[in-house]
Amino acid sequence: MSNTLSSSLCIVACLGFLAYGTACSMNINGSVRTSTNEVVDHDLKTVNGSVRVAEGSVVNGDCKTVNGSVELGKGAQADNLKTVNGSITLKTEASVEEDVETVNGKITAEGNNTVGGNVKTVNGGVKFSDGIDIASDVEIVNGSVQLAGTHVGGDVSLRNGKVELESTTVVDGDLVVAGTKKRGKQEDPIEIFLTGQSVIKGNIIVE
């Protein structure tokens, strides 16, 4: 009886993270995938598994998992991309209506992507290629930022890591670095690289 109750509570807790709305595709242990050019009018969610949106597909909802990666295929669309333990990848020309968020994992966009909200990760880097437009902020705690030919409509902020703004990257807001990299008791210098025609329209703030 106690094992059954414990399992039930675990499932309820996971569902609490993922749940909103009444219609969704939901797995507990397994991946969720779409077919090429499929239109999905609900959220795609799982707990232990990946979420894969195939090339040209449209998800009129969110793509979420707890332990697993999220991938948006070439030219695909979704409202939000979120995971706790896993990476997030946007293939070429994929677009996100609102936010892209992970706690433990890197975020990669391959080129010509749009994000209508924020890009956030706690433990993991961000690497974006040319032709990417982010409407709001890029936020990282522990990890490096590499933006090439990217437009950021808000601020870029991080605590521990390296900042590389390359090619024609434009940051409309501030670059905020709150902290330094540490190796034991030794603090490494903060590394900020601006190359090509990169521009920070706001301030460079080192706290």
CSV table of C-alpha atoms in Angstrom, one decimal, residues 22-129:
chain,number,residue,atom,x,y,z
A,22,THR,CA,-7.5,20.1,-20.6
A,23,ALA,CA,-6.2,18.7,-23.8
A,24,CYS,CA,-2.6,17.4,-24.2
A,25,SER,CA,-0.5,14.4,-25.3
A,26,MET,CA,1.0,13.1,-22.0
A,27,ASN,CA,3.5,10.4,-21.2
A,28,ILE,CA,5.1,9.5,-17.8
A,29,ASN,CA,8.0,7.3,-19.1
A,30,GLY,CA,8.5,7.8,-22.8
A,31,SER,CA,9.1,10.3,-25.5
A,32,VAL,CA,6.6,12.4,-27.5
A,33,ARG,CA,7.0,13.0,-31.2
A,34,THR,CA,5.1,14.5,-34.1
A,35,SER,CA,5.0,13.5,-37.7
A,36,THR,CA,6.4,15.8,-40.4
A,37,ASN,CA,4.2,18.7,-41.2
A,38,GLU,CA,1.7,17.7,-38.5
A,39,VAL,CA,-0.6,20.3,-36.9
A,40,VAL,CA,-1.2,19.6,-33.1
A,41,ASP,CA,-3.8,21.6,-31.3
A,42,HIS,CA,-2.7,20.7,-27.7
A,43,ASP,CA,0.4,20.6,-25.5
A,44,LEU,CA,3.0,17.9,-25.8
A,45,LYS,CA,4.2,16.8,-22.4
A,46,THR,CA,6.2,14.0,-20.7
A,47,VAL,CA,8.1,13.4,-17.5
A,48,ASN,CA,10.9,11.0,-18.4
A,49,GLY,CA,11.5,11.4,-22.1
A,50,SER,CA,12.2,13.8,-24.9
A,51,VAL,CA,9.8,15.9,-26.9
A,52,ARG,CA,10.5,16.0,-30.7
A,53,VAL,CA,8.6,18.3,-33.0
A,54,ALA,CA,9.3,17.2,-36.6
A,55,GLU,CA,10.1,19.4,-39.6
A,56,GLY,CA,7.3,21.7,-40.6
A,57,SER,CA,5.0,20.8,-37.7
A,58,VAL,CA,2.9,23.3,-35.8
A,59,VAL,CA,2.2,22.8,-32.1
A,60,ASN,CA,-0.6,25.2,-31.0
A,61,GLY,CA,0.5,24.7,-27.4
A,62,ASP,CA,3.6,24.0,-25.2
A,63,CYS,CA,6.4,21.4,-25.4
A,64,LYS,CA,7.4,20.4,-21.9
A,65,THR,CA,9.3,17.6,-20.2
A,66,VAL,CA,11.0,17.1,-16.8
A,67,ASN,CA,13.9,14.7,-17.6
A,68,GLY,CA,14.6,14.9,-21.3
A,69,SER,CA,15.5,17.2,-24.2
A,70,VAL,CA,13.2,19.3,-26.4
A,71,GLU,CA,13.8,19.7,-30.1
A,72,LEU,CA,11.9,21.9,-32.6
A,73,GLY,CA,12.5,20.7,-36.1
A,74,LYS,CA,13.3,22.7,-39.2
A,75,GLY,CA,10.6,25.3,-39.8
A,76,ALA,CA,8.5,24.0,-36.9
A,77,GLN,CA,6.5,26.2,-34.5
A,78,ALA,CA,5.4,26.0,-30.9
A,79,ASP,CA,4.2,28.3,-28.1
A,80,ASN,CA,6.7,27.5,-25.3
A,81,LEU,CA,9.7,25.1,-25.0
A,82,LYS,CA,10.5,24.0,-21.4
A,83,THR,CA,12.4,21.3,-19.6
A,84,VAL,CA,14.1,20.8,-16.2
A,85,ASN,CA,16.9,18.4,-16.9
A,86,GLY,CA,17.8,18.5,-20.6
A,87,SER,CA,18.9,20.5,-23.6
A,88,ILE,CA,16.7,22.5,-26.0
A,89,THR,CA,17.5,22.7,-29.7
A,90,LEU,CA,15.8,24.9,-32.4
A,91,LYS,CA,16.6,23.7,-35.9
A,92,THR,CA,16.9,26.1,-38.8
A,93,GLU,CA,13.9,28.4,-39.2
A,94,ALA,CA,12.0,27.1,-36.2
A,95,SER,CA,10.1,29.6,-34.2
A,96,VAL,CA,8.7,29.9,-30.6
A,97,GLU,CA,5.8,32.2,-29.8
A,98,GLU,CA,6.9,32.8,-26.2
A,99,ASP,CA,9.7,31.5,-23.9
A,100,VAL,CA,12.5,28.9,-24.2
A,101,GLU,CA,13.6,27.7,-20.7
A,102,THR,CA,15.6,24.9,-19.1
A,103,VAL,CA,17.2,24.5,-15.7
A,104,ASN,CA,20.0,22.1,-16.4
A,105,GLY,CA,20.9,22.1,-20.0
A,106,LYS,CA,22.2,24.1,-23.0
A,107,ILE,CA,20.1,26.0,-25.5
A,108,THR,CA,21.1,25.9,-29.1
A,109,ALA,CA,19.5,27.7,-32.1
A,110,GLU,CA,20.8,26.8,-35.6
A,111,GLY,CA,19.8,29.9,-37.5
A,112,ASN,CA,17.0,32.1,-38.8
A,113,ASN,CA,14.9,31.5,-35.7
A,114,THR,CA,12.5,33.7,-33.8
A,115,VAL,CA,11.7,33.6,-30.1
A,116,GLY,CA,8.8,35.9,-29.0
A,117,GLY,CA,9.8,35.9,-25.3
A,118,ASN,CA,12.8,35.1,-23.0
A,119,VAL,CA,15.6,32.6,-23.3
A,120,LYS,CA,16.6,31.2,-19.9
A,121,THR,CA,18.9,28.5,-18.5
A,122,VAL,CA,20.4,28.1,-15.0
A,123,ASN,CA,23.2,25.5,-15.6
A,124,GLY,CA,24.0,25.5,-19.3
A,125,GLY,CA,25.2,27.7,-22.1
A,126,VAL,CA,23.5,29.4,-25.0
A,127,LYS,CA,24.7,29.2,-28.5
A,128,PHE,CA,22.9,30.9,-31.3
A,129,SER,CA,23.8,31.1,-35.0
